[in-house]
C-alpha cells in the first residue's frame, strides 16, 4: 500500500517501507529516457551503421545474419553492460559518500576499486588470468581492501567520516603502487594484458556479463533499499542515529560490505572505471536536492554517464581504440576542476 508522506510517497510492503521522493522520481524517469536514447544510438551508430531502418529490421527479424549478430550479439550486450556497470558504480558511490559524509568518499578514490584492480593484475601476471579467475580476484581484492580500510580507520570502536576517506586514500596509493610494480616485473605479454585491463574497457563484453551483473543487482539492491532508512538517519550524525535505535557500526559495516561487493563486481566486469562512482551521487544531489540517500537516482545517473562515455569512446578518432576508462578519467578530471573552481 502507499500513502502520502511529508516529502514524498511512502510505499509499504509488509514490514518494509520505501519513501519515494517525487522530484527524484521525475528526474529519474527523465534520466531513464535519456539512457534508452543513448542505448538506441549505440545500436544504430558504428562501423557498419545500420541506421534506424536497419535497427528496425534487426528487431523484426528481417535483417541479415551478420547485421543481427552485430547488433544483438555485440552492440546490445556492450551497451547493457555499460548501463549496469555505471548503475552499480553510481549506487556504490552514493552509499560511500553518505557513509563518510564526504563527497570524496567514493570507491574509486578511497582505494576499493584500486584494491580490486590490483588483485586482478596479480591474477593475470602471477597466477595466469582467465576471464572468470580475473573477475573473482577483483571481487575478492575489493572486499579485502575494504576490510583493511575499515579496520585501520576504526578508533574507539568507531569508523567513518574523514578518517575513513584518508585511510582509504593511503591504502589506495599503496595497492596502486603494488599494481604498477607487478606490471613492471611481468612478462611482456602478461604486462600488456594487465595494462589493457587496468585501462577499463567494455570491448568484447557479452551476454554473460549482462546476466552476471543482473544477478549481482538482484541480490544487493534489495539489501541497500532495506538499509536506506538507517543510512539516512546516520547522515545526521552517529549520536543522533543511535538515539533513535540505529546500531551504527553494524549498519555501517554491512552497508560498506554490500557497496564494496557492488563496486568490485562492476570492476570485475569492465576493469577500473574512474569518475562514475565519484560523480553520480553528487550530480543526483544537484538534480534532486532532497534528504536521504538517492540510491536509485544515482544508479540512473551512473548508467547514463557510462553509456554516454562508452559511445564517445567508440567513435573518438584518435588513431587507436580508446578504452572507456580513459574517457571517464578525463571527464572526471574536468569535473573535479570545475568543482574546485566553484568552491575556492
Short mmCIF file of C-alpha atoms in Angstrom, two decimals:
data_model
loop_
_atom_site.label_atom_id
_atom_site.label_comp_id
_atom_site.label_asym_id
_atom_site.label_seq_id
_atom_site.Cartn_x
_atom_site.Cartn_y
_atom_site.Cartn_z
CA UNK A 1 0.00 0.00 0.00
CA UNK A 2 1.06 3.62 -0.42
CA UNK A 3 0.36 6.86 1.33
CA UNK A 4 1.49 10.47 1.16
CA UNK A 5 4.44 11.47 3.31
CA UNK A 6 5.83 14.86 4.30
CA UNK A 7 8.30 14.83 1.44
CA UNK A 8 7.15 12.09 -0.91
CA UNK A 9 5.12 8.92 -1.08
CA UNK A 10 5.69 6.02 1.30
CA UNK A 11 5.29 2.57 -0.25
CA UNK A 12 4.82 -0.22 2.29
CA UNK A 13 5.26 -3.91 1.50
CA UNK A 14 4.78 -5.98 4.65
CA UNK A 15 7.21 -4.78 7.33
CA UNK A 16 9.27 -2.77 4.82
CA UNK A 17 8.69 0.78 3.62
CA UNK A 18 10.34 2.94 0.98
CA UNK A 19 9.86 6.69 0.69
CA UNK A 20 9.67 7.79 -2.95
CA UNK A 21 10.58 11.46 -3.43
CA UNK A 22 8.51 12.99 -6.21
CA UNK A 23 11.31 15.17 -7.61
CA UNK A 24 13.80 12.30 -7.54
CA UNK A 25 11.22 10.12 -9.30
CA UNK A 26 10.65 12.68 -12.06
CA UNK A 27 14.38 13.26 -12.58
CA UNK A 28 14.99 9.51 -12.55
CA UNK A 29 12.28 8.99 -15.17
CA UNK A 30 13.84 11.61 -17.43
CA UNK A 31 17.24 10.02 -16.88
CA UNK A 32 15.85 6.60 -17.82
CA UNK A 33 14.52 8.02 -21.09
CA UNK A 34 17.93 9.57 -21.81
CA UNK A 35 19.55 6.21 -21.07
CA UNK A 36 17.25 4.41 -23.51
CA UNK A 37 18.02 7.03 -26.17
CA UNK A 38 21.78 6.56 -25.71
CA UNK A 39 21.45 2.77 -25.92
CA UNK A 40 19.40 3.04 -29.12
CA UNK A 41 22.01 5.42 -30.56
CA UNK A 42 24.78 2.95 -29.69
CA UNK A 43 22.90 0.24 -31.60
CA UNK A 44 22.48 2.41 -34.70
CA UNK A 45 25.89 4.11 -34.89
CA UNK A 46 29.01 2.16 -35.79
CA UNK A 47 31.42 0.96 -38.44
CA UNK A 48 28.53 -0.84 -40.14
CA UNK A 49 25.95 1.83 -39.47
CA UNK A 50 22.50 0.16 -39.71
CA UNK A 51 20.57 3.36 -39.06
CA UNK A 52 17.03 3.36 -37.74
CA UNK A 53 15.71 1.27 -40.62
CA UNK A 54 18.43 -1.33 -40.16
CA UNK A 55 17.76 -1.49 -36.42
CA UNK A 56 14.04 -1.98 -37.07
CA UNK A 57 14.87 -4.78 -39.50
CA UNK A 58 17.06 -6.49 -36.89
CA UNK A 59 14.36 -6.26 -34.23
CA UNK A 60 11.72 -7.59 -36.62
CA UNK A 61 13.93 -10.49 -37.73
CA UNK A 62 14.22 -9.30 -41.33
CA UNK A 63 17.91 -8.33 -41.28
CA UNK A 64 20.83 -10.43 -42.49
CA UNK A 65 22.51 -12.80 -40.01
CA UNK A 66 25.66 -10.65 -39.91
CA UNK A 67 23.67 -7.50 -39.09
CA UNK A 68 21.73 -9.36 -36.40
CA UNK A 69 24.96 -10.66 -34.83
CA UNK A 70 26.46 -7.17 -34.91
CA UNK A 71 23.52 -5.52 -33.17
CA UNK A 72 22.19 -8.22 -30.84
CA UNK A 73 25.39 -10.17 -30.29
CA UNK A 74 27.89 -7.34 -29.80
CA UNK A 75 26.41 -3.85 -29.54
CA UNK A 76 23.40 -4.55 -27.32
CA UNK A 77 25.23 -6.56 -24.63
CA UNK A 78 28.02 -3.98 -24.59
CA UNK A 79 25.53 -1.14 -24.10
CA UNK A 80 23.64 -3.04 -21.40
CA UNK A 81 26.91 -3.91 -19.64
CA UNK A 82 27.83 -0.22 -19.69
CA UNK A 83 24.45 0.70 -18.19
CA UNK A 84 24.69 -1.96 -15.46
CA UNK A 85 28.31 -1.17 -14.57
CA UNK A 86 27.53 2.55 -14.45
CA UNK A 87 24.42 1.94 -12.36
CA UNK A 88 26.26 -0.24 -9.85
CA UNK A 89 29.13 2.24 -9.57
CA UNK A 90 26.67 5.10 -9.11
CA UNK A 91 24.90 3.30 -6.27
CA UNK A 92 28.18 2.36 -4.61
CA UNK A 93 29.48 5.92 -4.82
CA UNK A 94 26.31 7.42 -3.35
CA UNK A 95 26.39 4.96 -0.44
CA UNK A 96 30.05 5.60 0.38
CA UNK A 97 29.62 9.36 0.19
CA UNK A 98 26.74 9.03 2.63
CA UNK A 99 28.73 6.76 4.96
CA UNK A 100 31.73 9.08 5.06
CA UNK A 101 29.64 12.27 4.84
CA UNK A 102 32.26 13.45 2.37
CA UNK A 103 31.97 13.98 -1.43
CA UNK A 104 35.41 12.36 -1.86
CA UNK A 105 34.20 9.15 -0.24
CA UNK A 106 33.70 7.12 -3.41
CA UNK A 107 35.22 3.67 -4.03
CA UNK A 108 37.45 4.89 -6.86
CA UNK A 109 39.05 7.50 -4.58
CA UNK A 110 39.30 5.70 -1.24
CA UNK A 111 41.08 2.66 -2.62
CA UNK A 112 38.46 -0.04 -3.03
CA UNK A 113 38.50 -0.01 -6.83
CA UNK A 114 42.31 0.09 -6.76
CA UNK A 115 42.32 -2.96 -4.49
CA UNK A 116 40.06 -4.85 -6.88
CA UNK A 117 42.22 -3.86 -9.84
CA UNK A 118 45.46 -4.86 -8.10
CA UNK A 119 44.08 -8.30 -7.25
CA UNK A 120 43.04 -8.75 -10.88
CA UNK A 121 46.50 -7.69 -12.08
CA UNK A 122 48.08 -10.19 -9.65
CA UNK A 123 45.85 -12.92 -11.07
CA UNK A 124 46.83 -12.02 -14.64
CA UNK A 125 50.62 -11.66 -14.25
CA UNK A 126 51.35 -14.17 -11.47
CA UNK A 127 48.69 -16.88 -11.49
CA UNK A 128 47.58 -16.67 -15.11
CA UNK A 129 44.33 -14.92 -15.82
CA UNK A 130 41.27 -16.44 -17.35
CA UNK A 131 38.17 -14.25 -17.50
CA UNK A 132 36.40 -15.93 -14.59
CA UNK A 133 39.51 -16.12 -12.40
CA UNK A 134 40.33 -12.46 -13.02
CA UNK A 135 36.78 -11.40 -12.18
CA UNK A 136 36.80 -13.46 -8.97
CA UNK A 137 40.17 -11.99 -7.99
CA UNK A 138 38.82 -8.46 -8.49
CA UNK A 139 35.83 -9.10 -6.23
CA UNK A 140 37.98 -10.70 -3.52
CA UNK A 141 40.58 -7.92 -3.76
CA UNK A 142 37.96 -5.19 -3.41
CA UNK A 143 36.40 -6.81 -0.35
CA UNK A 144 39.78 -7.44 1.34
CA UNK A 145 40.83 -3.85 0.70
CA UNK A 146 37.58 -2.59 2.20
CA UNK A 147 38.06 -4.74 5.30
CA UNK A 148 41.61 -3.40 5.69
CA UNK A 149 40.44 0.21 5.36
CA UNK A 150 37.58 -0.36 7.79
CA UNK A 151 39.91 -1.93 10.38
CA UNK A 152 42.60 0.76 10.02
CA UNK A 153 40.01 3.55 10.23
CA UNK A 154 38.47 2.27 13.46
CA UNK A 155 39.17 4.23 16.61
CA UNK A 156 37.41 3.57 19.89
CA UNK A 157 35.15 1.11 18.09
CA UNK A 158 34.02 3.69 15.51
CA UNK A 159 34.99 4.12 11.86
CA UNK A 160 33.77 6.64 9.34
CA UNK A 161 33.92 10.28 8.32
CA UNK A 162 37.13 11.91 7.18
CA UNK A 163 39.25 9.20 8.81
CA UNK A 164 37.75 6.57 6.51
CA UNK A 165 38.48 8.75 3.48
CA UNK A 166 42.09 9.49 4.46
CA UNK A 167 42.88 5.88 5.33
CA UNK A 168 41.27 4.76 2.08
CA UNK A 169 43.34 7.20 0.02
CA UNK A 170 46.51 5.93 1.71
CA UNK A 171 45.64 2.27 1.18
CA UNK A 172 44.67 3.02 -2.42
CA UNK A 173 48.06 4.61 -3.07
CA UNK A 174 49.83 1.53 -1.67
CA UNK A 175 47.88 -1.02 -3.70
CA UNK A 176 48.17 1.11 -6.86
CA UNK A 177 51.95 1.16 -6.43
CA UNK A 178 51.88 -2.62 -5.96
CA UNK A 179 49.90 -2.98 -9.18
CA UNK A 180 52.45 -0.87 -11.07
CA UNK A 181 55.28 -3.00 -9.64
CA UNK A 182 53.57 -6.22 -10.72
CA UNK A 183 53.13 -4.91 -14.26
CA UNK A 184 56.74 -3.66 -14.42
CA UNK A 185 58.12 -7.09 -13.41
CA UNK A 186 55.79 -9.17 -15.58
CA UNK A 187 56.49 -10.78 -18.94
CA UNK A 188 55.72 -8.53 -21.88
CA UNK A 189 52.54 -10.35 -22.94
CA UNK A 190 51.17 -10.51 -19.39
CA UNK A 191 52.12 -6.88 -18.78
CA UNK A 192 50.28 -5.75 -21.91
CA UNK A 193 47.20 -7.77 -20.95
CA UNK A 194 47.23 -6.37 -17.41
CA UNK A 195 47.74 -2.82 -18.67
CA UNK A 196 44.86 -3.13 -21.10
CA UNK A 197 42.60 -4.49 -18.35
CA UNK A 198 43.68 -1.70 -15.99
CA UNK A 199 42.65 0.94 -18.51
CA UNK A 200 38.99 -0.03 -18.14
CA UNK A 201 37.23 -1.23 -21.26
CA UNK A 202 33.88 -2.60 -22.43
CA UNK A 203 35.24 -4.13 -25.62
CA UNK A 204 34.11 -7.71 -26.12
CA UNK A 205 31.57 -7.68 -23.30
CA UNK A 206 28.77 -10.13 -23.96
CA UNK A 207 25.59 -11.55 -22.52
CA UNK A 208 27.45 -13.43 -19.78
CA UNK A 209 28.49 -10.07 -18.31
CA UNK A 210 24.92 -8.77 -18.53
CA UNK A 211 23.47 -11.81 -16.77
CA UNK A 212 26.15 -11.78 -14.06
CA UNK A 213 25.65 -8.09 -13.30
CA UNK A 214 21.87 -8.55 -13.21
CA UNK A 215 22.31 -11.32 -10.64
CA UNK A 216 24.58 -9.08 -8.54
CA UNK A 217 22.00 -6.29 -8.70
CA UNK A 218 19.16 -8.67 -7.81
CA UNK A 219 20.97 -9.71 -4.63
CA UNK A 220 22.45 -6.40 -3.48
CA UNK A 221 19.90 -3.74 -4.44
CA UNK A 222 17.14 -5.05 -2.10
CA UNK A 223 19.67 -5.09 0.74
CA UNK A 224 20.64 -1.47 0.09
CA UNK A 225 16.97 -0.45 -0.12
CA UNK A 226 16.33 -2.13 3.22
CA UNK A 227 19.23 -0.23 4.79
CA UNK A 228 18.37 3.13 3.20
CA UNK A 229 16.43 4.44 6.21
CA UNK A 230 19.11 3.78 8.88
CA UNK A 231 21.73 5.09 6.46
CA UNK A 232 19.76 8.32 6.03
CA UNK A 233 19.50 8.66 9.82
CA UNK A 234 23.26 8.20 10.12
CA UNK A 235 23.78 11.24 7.87
CA UNK A 236 22.58 13.35 10.83
CA UNK A 237 25.45 12.01 12.93
CA UNK A 238 26.22 8.80 14.78
CA UNK A 239 24.89 10.07 18.11
CA UNK A 240 21.56 11.13 16.61
CA UNK A 241 21.19 7.81 14.81
CA UNK A 242 21.98 5.84 17.95
CA UNK A 243 19.42 7.92 19.81
CA UNK A 244 16.64 6.57 17.58
CA UNK A 245 17.81 2.98 17.85
CA UNK A 246 20.17 2.55 14.89
CA UNK A 247 23.06 0.15 15.54
CA UNK A 248 25.51 2.44 13.79
CA UNK A 249 28.65 0.31 13.49
CA UNK A 250 26.70 -2.78 12.48
CA UNK A 251 24.80 -0.88 9.79
CA UNK A 252 27.97 0.87 8.60
CA UNK A 253 29.87 -2.40 8.25
CA UNK A 254 27.02 -4.17 6.44
CA UNK A 255 26.36 -1.27 4.08
CA UNK A 256 30.06 -0.91 3.33
CA UNK A 257 30.39 -4.63 2.60
CA UNK A 258 27.44 -4.60 0.18
CA UNK A 259 28.61 -1.40 -1.54
CA UNK A 260 32.13 -2.79 -1.92
CA UNK A 261 30.76 -6.01 -3.42
CA UNK A 262 28.80 -3.90 -5.93
CA UNK A 263 31.83 -1.81 -6.89
CA UNK A 264 34.07 -4.89 -7.10
CA UNK A 265 31.58 -6.70 -9.35
CA UNK A 266 31.44 -3.67 -11.65
CA UNK A 267 35.24 -3.52 -11.70
CA UNK A 268 35.43 -7.24 -12.45
CA UNK A 269 33.17 -6.76 -15.47
CA UNK A 270 34.82 -3.70 -17.02
CA UNK A 271 38.09 -3.02 -15.25
CA UNK A 272 38.66 0.06 -13.09
CA UNK A 273 36.37 2.86 -14.31
CA UNK A 274 37.08 6.27 -12.78
CA UNK A 275 34.71 9.22 -12.22
CA UNK A 276 31.35 7.41 -12.35
CA UNK A 277 31.11 6.47 -8.66
CA UNK A 278 32.57 9.84 -7.66
CA UNK A 279 30.23 11.99 -9.74
CA UNK A 280 26.91 10.13 -9.90
CA UNK A 281 25.91 10.79 -6.30
CA UNK A 282 26.88 14.46 -6.45
CA UNK A 283 25.07 15.05 -9.74
CA UNK A 284 22.00 13.34 -8.28
CA UNK A 285 22.10 15.69 -5.29
CA UNK A 286 22.22 18.70 -7.59
CA UNK A 287 19.36 17.42 -9.74
CA UNK A 288 17.16 16.42 -6.78
CA UNK A 289 18.25 18.19 -3.57
CA UNK A 290 16.18 16.10 -1.15
CA UNK A 291 17.20 14.43 2.11
CA UNK A 292 18.25 10.81 2.22
CA UNK A 293 20.48 8.59 0.10
CA UNK A 294 19.50 8.77 -3.58
CA UNK A 295 20.47 5.21 -4.45
CA UNK A 296 18.05 4.78 -7.36
CA UNK A 297 18.70 8.16 -8.95
CA UNK A 298 22.46 7.71 -8.56
CA UNK A 299 22.16 4.39 -10.39
CA UNK A 300 20.34 6.07 -13.29
CA UNK A 301 22.86 8.92 -13.46
CA UNK A 302 25.79 6.49 -13.33
CA UNK A 303 24.26 4.40 -16.12
CA UNK A 304 23.73 7.49 -18.30
CA UNK A 305 27.28 8.72 -17.70
CA UNK A 306 28.98 5.44 -18.58
CA UNK A 307 26.85 4.59 -21.63
CA UNK A 308 27.43 8.10 -22.99
CA UNK A 309 31.17 7.87 -22.27
CA UNK A 310 31.37 4.48 -23.99
CA UNK A 311 29.52 5.77 -27.04
CA UNK A 312 32.01 8.65 -27.17
CA UNK A 313 34.97 6.28 -26.69
CA UNK A 314 33.85 4.07 -29.58
CA UNK A 315 33.79 6.97 -32.03
CA UNK A 316 36.74 9.10 -30.94
CA UNK A 317 39.03 9.41 -33.96
CA UNK A 318 42.47 9.34 -32.29
CA UNK A 319 44.04 6.57 -34.36
CA UNK A 320 43.58 3.83 -31.75
CA UNK A 321 40.63 2.21 -29.97
CA UNK A 322 40.05 4.30 -26.86
CA UNK A 323 39.20 2.48 -23.59
CA UNK A 324 36.18 3.97 -21.88
CA UNK A 325 38.19 4.23 -18.65
CA UNK A 326 40.42 6.86 -20.24
CA UNK A 327 37.40 8.88 -21.35
CA UNK A 328 35.84 8.80 -17.87
CA UNK A 329 39.20 9.76 -16.31
CA UNK A 330 39.40 12.87 -18.49
CA UNK A 331 35.78 13.77 -17.76
CA UNK A 332 36.37 13.19 -14.06
CA UNK A 333 39.38 15.49 -14.03
CA UNK A 334 37.41 18.25 -15.75
CA UNK A 335 34.51 17.78 -13.34
CA UNK A 336 36.80 17.91 -10.29
CA UNK A 337 38.48 21.10 -11.54
CA UNK A 338 35.03 22.63 -12.07
CA UNK A 339 34.03 21.75 -8.51
CA UNK A 340 37.24 23.24 -7.11
CA UNK A 341 36.76 26.41 -9.16
CA UNK A 342 33.26 26.85 -7.73
CA UNK A 343 34.30 26.30 -4.11
CA UNK A 344 37.64 28.12 -3.92
#
